[in-house]
Amino acid sequence: MISLFFVAFIWIIVFILICYNWYQDDGVLFFLDLNRIGMMIWSLGTGLYDFALSDLYHPSLLINAVSLIVFVIFWFFASNSRKDVSLLKECFGELKIPNNIIYWFFLALIAILAFFAFKANADAGQLRGLSNNAGMKVDFKGGYFYRLSVPIAICFYLVGRMAKQKLAIIFSLLLFVAFLYFTACDLSRGPIVWILTGCLLFELLLYVKRTGKTKVSGKTFLLLVGVFVAVVFAFDYFGSIRTATLFSSVSSQYKMNVDVPDGFTWLYIYISSPLENARYALDNIVVKTPTFGAHLFYPFIKLFSNFLGFDTTFSSWLGSSTVVYSYMATDPGLTVGSFLMDAFQDFSILGIVIYPLFYGLVSLLVKAMLNWQRLSSLTKLITYSLAIQGPLWSIFDDTVFSGPLWVCAFAVIAIDLLTTFFTTRTRGNEKNETESRLYIEERG
């Protein structure tokens, strides 16, 4: 235990040093790189886990070695590719409100779909925030359409912050609040964080552009501390609502051996408990039937199996083959997993390398997306705020990218591409067809 306590300090020191060095280079935008986020979340998470602030934890050198492998793979991709932050600065310099009616038609279309999906789930009692049972498990009606409220909310926030006319500002921000409310009614922390990430991304880029500074003042630092405190309270608020009928104190339920606020306990168990579940799986479970990427590409495989009529067959096979699970789900009822769980199930011990490599490949695709002239800067920023969730949630999510995130990202990109396609057909090739047509110029 003493040696692991020392290892915990090393992880925390690594976390502090990499953040400090990046801050010296890029200021408040230091974390805006998918691989940097991966390095941060795994070094911090492993360090906190090794401290074993919960009596339920049993950290081992093996799980630390696994975390080191993941960390090194993220570091490799971060060191051998252009930083996301420089690409994002270029996008922000070209950011403006679309003036193409075709774009607003498609955006309104998915907004309507998201609203009707929200209404259908509200009427069916599937939204925990609008029901008498906040801790229930739900099966959404049109769940992918419901989650489209996330990119819609982000888009209207950005438009509201860029607009000059008061009416446009008020209208956009009212729509932002409405779709934020639709999202919050599920009481899921994840989608709320997706939206807030998009807002924070814009505000940080705006701060750097407006002030010409990359470092924060004392006043701004206190504001950021205040935001962190608000996040802690939000975790406690949403968590307490959902678990009020299950237990009275999250700290006692998860056997914390230190006296900390429940909000911090929620954050701690989310970022550290997946490693305990993964540690148990590595120590005790032998994968006899690997699922060869079925979990990694689950959103796509499930979607195509539904179209082909094999959804039941696929689900039955996957369920019968899966032996890796969150053992803490039974006592104390903690179901937080990790991509390590799916990685081990899909490819046995090789999954520990394959899954992080897939993250790296995704980061390269995101960089290519930020460079692609056919997409507008608005679409790039919204899509990036969604893509950034992959590494941000990697240590405590069972999939590299959840299905709803993929759908939201593809929907935003599709709106941009369809707008360009129909604009080119109606107006002719006034500009280079490789450029986005969300912004059109008046005919002279």
CSV table of C-alpha atoms in Angstrom, one decimal:
chain,number,residue,atom,x,y,z
A,1,MET,CA,0.0,0.0,0.0
A,2,ILE,CA,2.9,2.4,0.8
A,3,SER,CA,4.5,1.8,-2.6
A,4,LEU,CA,1.2,2.5,-4.4
A,5,PHE,CA,0.7,5.6,-2.3
A,6,PHE,CA,4.1,6.8,-3.6
A,7,VAL,CA,3.0,5.9,-7.2
A,8,ALA,CA,-0.2,8.0,-6.7
A,9,PHE,CA,2.0,11.0,-5.9
A,10,ILE,CA,4.0,10.4,-9.1
A,11,TRP,CA,0.8,10.3,-11.2
A,12,ILE,CA,-0.4,13.6,-9.6
A,13,ILE,CA,3.0,15.2,-10.2
A,14,VAL,CA,2.9,14.1,-13.8
A,15,PHE,CA,-0.6,15.6,-14.2
A,16,ILE,CA,0.5,18.9,-12.7
A,17,LEU,CA,3.7,19.1,-14.8
A,18,ILE,CA,2.1,18.4,-18.1
A,19,CYS,CA,-0.7,20.9,-17.4
A,20,TYR,CA,1.9,23.5,-16.3
A,21,ASN,CA,4.0,23.0,-19.4
A,22,TRP,CA,1.0,23.1,-21.7
A,23,TYR,CA,-0.3,26.2,-20.0
A,24,GLN,CA,3.1,28.0,-20.5
A,25,ASP,CA,2.7,27.2,-24.3
A,26,ASP,CA,-1.0,27.8,-24.9
A,27,GLY,CA,-2.4,29.5,-21.8
A,28,VAL,CA,-6.1,28.9,-21.0
A,29,LEU,CA,-6.4,26.8,-24.2
A,30,PHE,CA,-3.8,24.3,-23.0
A,31,PHE,CA,-6.2,21.4,-22.8
A,32,LEU,CA,-7.7,21.8,-26.2
A,33,ASP,CA,-6.3,18.6,-27.8
A,34,LEU,CA,-8.0,15.2,-27.7
A,35,ASN,CA,-4.8,13.4,-26.8
A,36,ARG,CA,-3.8,16.0,-24.2
A,37,ILE,CA,-7.2,15.4,-22.6
A,38,GLY,CA,-6.6,11.7,-22.6
A,39,MET,CA,-3.2,12.1,-20.9
A,40,MET,CA,-4.8,14.4,-18.3
A,41,ILE,CA,-7.8,12.2,-17.4
A,42,TRP,CA,-5.7,9.0,-17.1
A,43,SER,CA,-2.9,10.5,-15.1
A,44,LEU,CA,-5.3,12.3,-12.7
A,45,GLY,CA,-7.7,9.3,-12.5
A,46,THR,CA,-5.0,6.8,-11.8
A,47,GLY,CA,-3.4,9.0,-9.2
A,48,LEU,CA,-6.7,9.5,-7.3
A,49,TYR,CA,-7.5,5.8,-7.6
A,50,ASP,CA,-4.1,4.8,-6.1
A,51,PHE,CA,-4.8,7.0,-3.0
A,52,ALA,CA,-7.7,4.6,-2.3
A,53,LEU,CA,-9.9,7.2,-0.6
A,54,SER,CA,-12.7,4.5,-0.6
A,55,ASP,CA,-12.4,1.3,1.4
A,56,LEU,CA,-13.9,-0.5,-1.7
A,57,TYR,CA,-10.7,0.1,-3.7
A,58,HIS,CA,-7.8,-2.4,-4.1
A,59,PRO,CA,-5.3,-0.7,-6.4
A,60,SER,CA,-2.5,-2.9,-7.9
A,61,LEU,CA,0.7,-2.4,-9.9
A,62,LEU,CA,-0.9,-4.3,-12.8
A,63,ILE,CA,-3.7,-1.7,-13.3
A,64,ASN,CA,-1.1,1.1,-13.0
A,65,ALA,CA,1.0,-0.6,-15.8
A,66,VAL,CA,-2.2,-0.7,-17.9
A,67,SER,CA,-2.8,3.0,-17.3
A,68,LEU,CA,0.8,3.8,-18.2
A,69,ILE,CA,0.4,2.0,-21.6
A,70,VAL,CA,-2.8,4.1,-22.3
A,71,PHE,CA,-1.0,7.3,-21.2
A,72,VAL,CA,2.0,6.6,-23.5
A,73,ILE,CA,-0.2,6.0,-26.5
A,74,PHE,CA,-2.0,9.3,-26.0
A,75,TRP,CA,1.3,11.0,-25.5
A,76,PHE,CA,2.6,9.5,-28.8
A,77,PHE,CA,-0.3,10.9,-30.8
A,78,ALA,CA,-0.1,14.2,-29.0
A,79,SER,CA,3.7,14.5,-29.8
A,80,ASN,CA,3.5,13.5,-33.4
A,81,SER,CA,0.6,15.6,-34.8
A,82,ARG,CA,-0.4,19.3,-35.0
A,83,LYS,CA,-2.1,20.6,-31.9
A,84,ASP,CA,-5.9,21.0,-32.0
A,85,VAL,CA,-5.6,24.4,-30.4
A,86,SER,CA,-3.8,26.0,-33.3
A,87,LEU,CA,-6.5,24.6,-35.7
A,88,LEU,CA,-9.3,25.8,-33.4
A,89,LYS,CA,-7.8,29.3,-33.4
A,90,GLU,CA,-7.9,29.4,-37.2
A,91,CYS,CA,-11.5,28.2,-37.2
A,92,PHE,CA,-12.5,30.8,-34.6
A,93,GLY,CA,-11.0,33.6,-36.7
A,94,GLU,CA,-13.4,32.7,-39.5
A,95,LEU,CA,-16.5,32.2,-37.3
A,96,LYS,CA,-19.7,34.0,-38.2
A,97,ILE,CA,-23.4,33.4,-38.2
A,98,PRO,CA,-24.7,31.5,-41.3
A,99,ASN,CA,-26.8,33.7,-43.7
A,100,ASN,CA,-28.0,30.8,-45.8
A,101,ILE,CA,-31.8,30.0,-45.5
A,102,ILE,CA,-31.2,26.4,-46.5
A,103,TYR,CA,-29.0,25.9,-43.4
A,104,TRP,CA,-31.7,27.3,-41.1
A,105,PHE,CA,-34.3,25.0,-42.8
A,106,PHE,CA,-32.3,21.9,-42.0
A,107,LEU,CA,-31.4,23.1,-38.5
A,108,ALA,CA,-35.1,23.8,-37.8
A,109,LEU,CA,-35.9,20.3,-39.1
A,110,ILE,CA,-33.7,18.5,-36.6
A,111,ALA,CA,-34.8,20.9,-33.8
A,112,ILE,CA,-38.4,19.9,-34.5
A,113,LEU,CA,-37.4,16.2,-34.4
A,114,ALA,CA,-35.6,16.8,-31.1
A,115,PHE,CA,-38.7,18.6,-29.6
A,116,PHE,CA,-41.1,15.8,-30.6
A,117,ALA,CA,-38.7,13.2,-29.3
A,118,PHE,CA,-38.6,15.1,-26.0
A,119,LYS,CA,-42.4,15.4,-25.9
A,120,ALA,CA,-42.9,11.7,-26.7
A,121,ASN,CA,-40.5,10.7,-23.8
A,122,ALA,CA,-42.1,13.2,-21.5
A,123,ASP,CA,-45.6,11.9,-22.2
A,124,ALA,CA,-44.4,8.3,-21.7
A,125,GLY,CA,-42.8,9.1,-18.3
A,126,GLN,CA,-39.4,8.3,-19.6
A,127,LEU,CA,-37.7,11.5,-18.4
A,128,ARG,CA,-36.5,11.1,-14.8
A,129,GLY,CA,-36.6,14.8,-14.1
A,130,LEU,CA,-40.3,14.9,-14.9
A,131,SER,CA,-41.3,11.7,-13.2
A,132,ASN,CA,-41.8,10.6,-9.6
A,133,ASN,CA,-39.0,8.0,-9.9
A,134,ALA,CA,-35.8,9.9,-10.6
A,135,GLY,CA,-33.7,6.7,-10.1
A,136,MET,CA,-35.5,4.6,-12.7
A,137,LYS,CA,-33.8,3.0,-15.8
A,138,VAL,CA,-35.2,4.3,-19.0
A,139,ASP,CA,-35.6,3.1,-22.6
A,140,PHE,CA,-36.0,6.3,-24.7
A,141,LYS,CA,-38.4,6.6,-27.5
A,142,GLY,CA,-36.4,7.9,-30.5
A,143,GLY,CA,-33.4,8.4,-28.2
A,144,TYR,CA,-31.1,9.5,-31.0
A,145,PHE,CA,-33.5,12.3,-32.0
A,146,TYR,CA,-33.9,13.3,-28.4
A,147,ARG,CA,-30.1,13.8,-28.0
A,148,LEU,CA,-30.1,16.1,-31.0
A,149,SER,CA,-31.1,18.7,-28.5
A,150,VAL,CA,-27.4,18.8,-27.5
A,151,PRO,CA,-25.9,20.2,-30.8
A,152,ILE,CA,-29.0,22.4,-31.3
A,153,ALA,CA,-28.4,24.0,-27.8
A,154,ILE,CA,-24.7,24.5,-28.6
A,155,CYS,CA,-25.5,26.1,-32.0
A,156,PHE,CA,-28.1,28.6,-30.6
A,157,TYR,CA,-25.7,29.5,-27.8
A,158,LEU,CA,-22.9,30.3,-30.3
A,159,VAL,CA,-25.4,32.3,-32.5
A,160,GLY,CA,-26.7,34.2,-29.5
A,161,ARG,CA,-23.2,35.2,-28.4
A,162,MET,CA,-22.2,36.3,-32.0
A,163,ALA,CA,-25.4,38.1,-32.8
A,164,LYS,CA,-25.5,41.9,-32.8
A,165,GLN,CA,-29.2,42.7,-32.8
A,166,LYS,CA,-31.0,42.4,-29.4
A,167,LEU,CA,-33.9,40.5,-30.9
A,168,ALA,CA,-31.6,37.9,-32.4
A,169,ILE,CA,-29.7,37.6,-29.2
A,170,ILE,CA,-32.8,37.1,-27.0
A,171,PHE,CA,-34.4,34.7,-29.5
A,172,SER,CA,-31.3,32.6,-29.8
A,173,LEU,CA,-30.6,32.4,-26.1
A,174,LEU,CA,-34.2,31.6,-25.3
A,175,LEU,CA,-33.9,28.6,-27.7
A,176,PHE,CA,-30.6,27.7,-26.1
A,177,VAL,CA,-32.3,27.6,-22.6
A,178,ALA,CA,-35.2,25.6,-24.0
A,179,PHE,CA,-33.0,22.9,-25.5
A,180,LEU,CA,-30.8,22.9,-22.5
A,181,TYR,CA,-34.0,22.2,-20.4
A,182,PHE,CA,-35.0,19.4,-22.8
A,183,THR,CA,-31.6,17.8,-22.2
A,184,ALA,CA,-31.6,18.3,-18.4
A,185,CYS,CA,-35.0,16.7,-18.0
A,186,ASP,CA,-33.3,13.3,-18.3
A,187,LEU,CA,-31.0,14.0,-15.3
A,188,SER,CA,-28.0,12.6,-17.2
A,189,ARG,CA,-24.9,14.5,-16.4
A,190,GLY,CA,-23.1,13.5,-19.7
A,191,PRO,CA,-25.3,15.4,-22.2
A,192,ILE,CA,-25.3,18.5,-19.9
A,193,VAL,CA,-21.5,18.4,-19.9
A,194,TRP,CA,-21.5,18.1,-23.7
A,195,ILE,CA,-23.5,21.3,-24.0
A,196,LEU,CA,-21.4,23.2,-21.4
A,197,THR,CA,-18.2,22.1,-23.1
A,198,GLY,CA,-19.4,23.7,-26.3
A,199,CYS,CA,-20.2,26.9,-24.4
A,200,LEU,CA,-16.8,26.9,-22.6
A,201,LEU,CA,-14.9,26.2,-25.9
A,202,PHE,CA,-16.5,29.3,-27.4
A,203,GLU,CA,-15.9,31.5,-24.4
A,204,LEU,CA,-12.2,30.5,-24.0
A,205,LEU,CA,-11.5,31.2,-27.7
A,206,LEU,CA,-13.4,34.5,-27.4
A,207,TYR,CA,-11.4,35.5,-24.3
A,208,VAL,CA,-8.1,34.9,-26.1
A,209,LYS,CA,-9.3,36.8,-29.2
A,210,ARG,CA,-10.8,39.8,-27.2
A,211,THR,CA,-7.9,40.3,-24.8
A,212,GLY,CA,-5.0,39.1,-26.9
A,213,LYS,CA,-3.9,37.2,-23.9
A,214,THR,CA,-3.5,33.4,-23.4
A,215,LYS,CA,-2.9,33.6,-19.6
A,216,VAL,CA,-5.7,34.3,-17.2
A,217,SER,CA,-5.9,37.2,-14.7
A,218,GLY,CA,-6.5,36.6,-11.0
A,219,LYS,CA,-10.1,37.6,-11.5
A,220,THR,CA,-10.6,35.1,-14.3
A,221,PHE,CA,-8.9,32.4,-12.3
A,222,LEU,CA,-11.3,32.9,-9.5
A,223,LEU,CA,-14.2,32.7,-12.0
A,224,LEU,CA,-12.8,29.3,-13.2
A,225,VAL,CA,-12.6,28.1,-9.7
A,226,GLY,CA,-16.2,29.1,-9.2
A,227,VAL,CA,-17.2,27.2,-12.3
A,228,PHE,CA,-15.5,24.1,-10.9
A,229,VAL,CA,-17.3,24.5,-7.5
A,230,ALA,CA,-20.5,24.8,-9.4
A,231,VAL,CA,-19.8,21.6,-11.3
A,232,VAL,CA,-19.2,19.8,-8.0
A,233,PHE,CA,-22.5,21.1,-6.6
A,234,ALA,CA,-24.2,20.1,-9.9
A,235,PHE,CA,-22.9,16.5,-9.6
A,236,ASP,CA,-24.2,16.4,-6.0
A,237,TYR,CA,-27.6,17.9,-7.0
A,238,PHE,CA,-28.3,15.6,-9.9
A,239,GLY,CA,-26.8,12.6,-8.2
A,240,SER,CA,-28.8,13.2,-5.0
A,241,ILE,CA,-32.1,13.5,-7.0
A,242,ARG,CA,-31.5,10.2,-8.8
A,243,THR,CA,-30.4,8.2,-5.7
A,244,ALA,CA,-32.6,9.8,-3.0
A,245,THR,CA,-34.7,6.5,-2.8
A,246,LEU,CA,-31.6,4.3,-2.7
A,247,PHE,CA,-29.4,5.8,0.0
A,248,SER,CA,-29.0,9.0,2.0
A,249,SER,CA,-25.3,9.7,1.7
A,250,VAL,CA,-23.1,8.9,-1.3
A,251,SER,CA,-20.0,9.1,0.9
A,252,SER,CA,-21.2,6.5,3.3
A,253,GLN,CA,-22.6,4.3,0.5
A,254,TYR,CA,-19.2,4.2,-1.2
A,255,LYS,CA,-17.3,3.9,2.1
A,256,MET,CA,-15.1,7.0,1.8
A,257,ASN,CA,-12.4,6.9,4.4
A,258,VAL,CA,-12.1,10.7,4.3
A,259,ASP,CA,-14.6,13.4,5.1
A,260,VAL,CA,-15.3,15.3,1.9
A,261,PRO,CA,-18.5,16.9,0.4
A,262,ASP,CA,-20.8,14.5,-1.5
A,263,GLY,CA,-20.2,16.5,-4.7
A,264,PHE,CA,-16.5,15.7,-4.6
A,265,THR,CA,-17.4,12.0,-3.8
A,266,TRP,CA,-19.5,11.8,-6.9
A,267,LEU,CA,-16.6,13.2,-9.0
A,268,TYR,CA,-14.1,10.9,-7.3
A,269,ILE,CA,-16.1,7.7,-7.8
A,270,TYR,CA,-16.8,8.6,-11.4
A,271,ILE,CA,-13.1,9.1,-12.3
A,272,SER,CA,-11.6,6.4,-10.2
A,273,SER,CA,-14.1,3.5,-9.7
A,274,PRO,CA,-13.8,2.3,-13.4
A,275,LEU,CA,-10.2,1.4,-12.6
A,276,GLU,CA,-11.3,-0.7,-9.7
A,277,ASN,CA,-13.8,-2.5,-12.0
A,278,ALA,CA,-11.0,-2.9,-14.6
A,279,ARG,CA,-8.6,-4.2,-11.9
A,280,TYR,CA,-11.1,-6.9,-10.9
A,281,ALA,CA,-11.6,-7.9,-14.5
A,282,LEU,CA,-7.9,-8.2,-15.2
A,283,ASP,CA,-7.3,-10.2,-12.0
A,284,ASN,CA,-10.3,-12.5,-12.1
A,285,ILE,CA,-11.9,-12.9,-15.5
A,286,VAL,CA,-10.7,-14.9,-18.4
A,287,VAL,CA,-12.2,-14.0,-21.8
A,288,LYS,CA,-13.1,-17.3,-23.5
A,289,THR,CA,-15.0,-15.8,-26.4
A,290,PRO,CA,-13.6,-12.4,-27.6
A,291,THR,CA,-16.2,-10.2,-29.3
A,292,PHE,CA,-13.6,-8.8,-31.8
A,293,GLY,CA,-14.7,-5.2,-31.8
A,294,ALA,CA,-18.4,-5.7,-31.3
A,295,HIS,CA,-18.3,-3.3,-28.3
A,296,LEU,CA,-15.9,-0.9,-30.0
A,297,PHE,CA,-18.2,-0.5,-33.0
A,298,TYR,CA,-21.4,-1.3,-31.2
A,299,PRO,CA,-23.4,1.8,-32.4
A,300,PHE,CA,-22.7,1.0,-36.0
A,301,ILE,CA,-23.2,-2.7,-35.8
A,302,LYS,CA,-26.4,-2.4,-33.8
A,303,LEU,CA,-27.8,0.2,-36.3
A,304,PHE,CA,-27.1,-2.1,-39.3
A,305,SER,CA,-28.3,-5.2,-37.5
A,306,ASN,CA,-31.6,-3.3,-36.8
A,307,PHE,CA,-32.0,-2.5,-40.5
A,308,LEU,CA,-31.2,-6.1,-41.5
A,309,GLY,CA,-33.5,-7.6,-38.9
A,310,PHE,CA,-30.7,-9.3,-36.9
A,311,ASP,CA,-30.9,-7.0,-33.9
A,312,THR,CA,-32.2,-9.7,-31.6
A,313,THR,CA,-29.6,-12.2,-32.8
A,314,PHE,CA,-26.8,-9.7,-32.4
A,315,SER,CA,-27.8,-8.6,-28.9
A,316,SER,CA,-28.3,-12.3,-27.8
A,317,TRP,CA,-24.8,-13.3,-29.1
A,318,LEU,CA,-23.2,-10.2,-27.5
A,319,GLY,CA,-24.9,-10.8,-24.2
A,320,SER,CA,-24.0,-14.5,-24.1
A,321,SER,CA,-20.3,-13.8,-25.0
A,322,THR,CA,-19.7,-11.0,-22.5
A,323,VAL,CA,-18.1,-12.0,-19.3
A,324,VAL,CA,-16.4,-8.7,-18.4
A,325,TYR,CA,-18.6,-6.6,-16.2
A,326,SER,CA,-18.6,-3.9,-13.5
A,327,TYR,CA,-18.4,-6.1,-10.4
A,328,MET,CA,-19.1,-3.1,-8.2
A,329,ALA,CA,-22.6,-2.9,-9.8
A,330,THR,CA,-23.9,-5.4,-7.2
A,331,ASP,CA,-22.4,-3.8,-4.1
A,332,PRO,CA,-22.6,-0.9,-3.7
A,333,GLY,CA,-24.5,-0.6,-6.9
A,334,LEU,CA,-21.9,1.3,-8.9
A,335,THR,CA,-22.2,0.7,-12.6
A,336,VAL,CA,-19.5,3.0,-13.9
A,337,GLY,CA,-17.4,1.1,-16.4
A,338,SER,CA,-14.3,1.9,-18.5
A,339,PHE,CA,-13.2,1.4,-22.1
A,340,LEU,CA,-10.8,-1.1,-20.5
A,341,MET,CA,-13.7,-3.3,-19.8
A,342,ASP,CA,-14.9,-3.4,-23.4
A,343,ALA,CA,-11.3,-3.5,-24.6
A,344,PHE,CA,-10.6,-6.7,-22.6
A,345,GLN,CA,-13.9,-8.3,-23.7
A,346,ASP,CA,-13.3,-7.5,-27.4
A,347,PHE,CA,-9.6,-8.4,-27.8
A,348,SER,CA,-8.5,-9.9,-24.5
A,349,ILE,CA,-5.2,-8.4,-23.3
A,350,LEU,CA,-4.5,-6.9,-26.7
A,351,GLY,CA,-7.5,-4.6,-26.3
A,352,ILE,CA,-5.5,-2.6,-23.8
A,353,VAL,CA,-3.4,-1.4,-26.8
A,354,ILE,CA,-6.0,-1.5,-29.6
A,355,TYR,CA,-8.6,0.7,-27.9
A,356,PRO,CA,-6.2,3.6,-27.1
A,357,LEU,CA,-4.8,3.3,-30.7
A,358,PHE,CA,-8.3,3.8,-32.0
A,359,TYR,CA,-8.6,6.9,-29.9
A,360,GLY,CA,-5.5,8.2,-31.5
A,361,LEU,CA,-6.8,7.5,-35.0
A,362,VAL,CA,-10.0,9.3,-34.1
A,363,SER,CA,-8.0,12.3,-33.0
A,364,LEU,CA,-6.3,12.4,-36.4
A,365,LEU,CA,-9.7,12.3,-38.1
A,366,VAL,CA,-10.8,15.2,-36.0
A,367,LYS,CA,-7.7,17.2,-37.0
A,368,ALA,CA,-8.5,16.4,-40.6
A,369,MET,CA,-12.1,17.6,-40.0
A,370,LEU,CA,-10.8,20.9,-38.6
A,371,ASN,CA,-8.7,21.4,-41.8
A,372,TRP,CA,-11.5,20.5,-44.2
A,373,GLN,CA,-12.6,23.6,-46.1
A,374,ARG,CA,-15.9,22.0,-47.1
A,375,LEU,CA,-17.1,22.4,-43.5
A,376,SER,CA,-17.8,25.8,-42.0
A,377,SER,CA,-16.1,27.1,-38.8
A,378,LEU,CA,-19.4,26.9,-37.0
A,379,THR,CA,-19.8,23.2,-37.8
A,380,LYS,CA,-16.2,22.5,-36.9
A,381,LEU,CA,-16.6,24.1,-33.4
A,382,ILE,CA,-19.9,22.3,-32.7
A,383,THR,CA,-18.5,19.0,-33.9
A,384,TYR,CA,-15.3,19.4,-31.9
A,385,SER,CA,-17.2,20.1,-28.7
A,386,LEU,CA,-18.8,16.7,-29.3
A,387,ALA,CA,-15.6,14.9,-30.3
A,388,ILE,CA,-13.8,16.2,-27.3
A,389,GLN,CA,-16.1,14.1,-25.1
A,390,GLY,CA,-14.4,10.9,-26.3
A,391,PRO,CA,-11.1,11.2,-24.3
A,392,LEU,CA,-12.8,13.3,-21.6
A,393,TRP,CA,-15.1,10.4,-20.7
A,394,SER,CA,-12.7,7.6,-21.7
A,395,ILE,CA,-11.7,6.6,-18.2
A,396,PHE,CA,-15.3,6.1,-17.1
A,397,ASP,CA,-17.3,5.2,-20.2
A,398,ASP,CA,-17.8,1.8,-21.7
A,399,THR,CA,-17.5,2.9,-25.3
A,400,VAL,CA,-15.0,5.0,-27.2
A,401,PHE,CA,-17.8,7.1,-28.6
A,402,SER,CA,-21.4,6.5,-27.6
A,403,GLY,CA,-24.0,6.2,-30.3
A,404,PRO,CA,-25.7,9.5,-29.5
A,405,LEU,CA,-22.5,11.4,-29.8
A,406,TRP,CA,-21.8,9.9,-33.3
A,407,VAL,CA,-25.4,10.8,-34.4
A,408,CYS,CA,-25.1,14.4,-33.1
A,409,ALA,CA,-21.8,14.9,-34.8
A,410,PHE,CA,-22.9,13.4,-38.1
A,411,ALA,CA,-26.2,15.4,-38.0
A,412,VAL,CA,-24.3,18.7,-37.7
A,413,ILE,CA,-21.9,17.8,-40.5
A,414,ALA,CA,-24.7,16.6,-42.7
A,415,ILE,CA,-26.6,19.9,-42.3
A,416,ASP,CA,-23.5,21.8,-43.5
A,417,LEU,CA,-22.8,19.4,-46.4
A,418,LEU,CA,-26.5,19.4,-47.5
A,419,THR,CA,-26.6,23.2,-47.4
A,420,THR,CA,-23.5,23.4,-49.6
A,421,PHE,CA,-24.9,20.8,-52.0
A,422,PHE,CA,-28.3,22.5,-52.5
A,423,THR,CA,-26.8,26.0,-52.6
A,424,THR,CA,-24.4,25.0,-55.3
A,425,ARG,CA,-27.3,23.6,-57.3
A,426,THR,CA,-29.5,26.7,-57.0
A,427,ARG,CA,-26.9,29.4,-57.2
A,428,GLY,CA,-24.2,27.8,-59.4
A,429,ASN,CA,-20.5,27.6,-58.7
A,430,GLU,CA,-19.9,31.2,-57.5
A,431,LYS,CA,-17.2,30.0,-55.2
A,432,ASN,CA,-14.8,27.1,-55.1
A,433,GLU,CA,-17.0,24.1,-54.5
A,434,THR,CA,-14.6,22.7,-51.9
A,435,GLU,CA,-15.6,25.5,-49.5
A,436,SER,CA,-18.6,25.4,-47.2
A,437,ARG,CA,-21.6,27.4,-48.4
A,438,LEU,CA,-23.3,28.2,-45.0
A,439,TYR,CA,-22.3,31.7,-45.8
A,440,ILE,CA,-23.4,33.2,-49.1
A,441,GLU,CA,-22.7,36.6,-50.6
A,442,GLU,CA,-25.4,38.9,-52.0
A,443,ARG,CA,-25.5,39.0,-55.8
A,444,GLY,CA,-24.1,42.2,-57.1
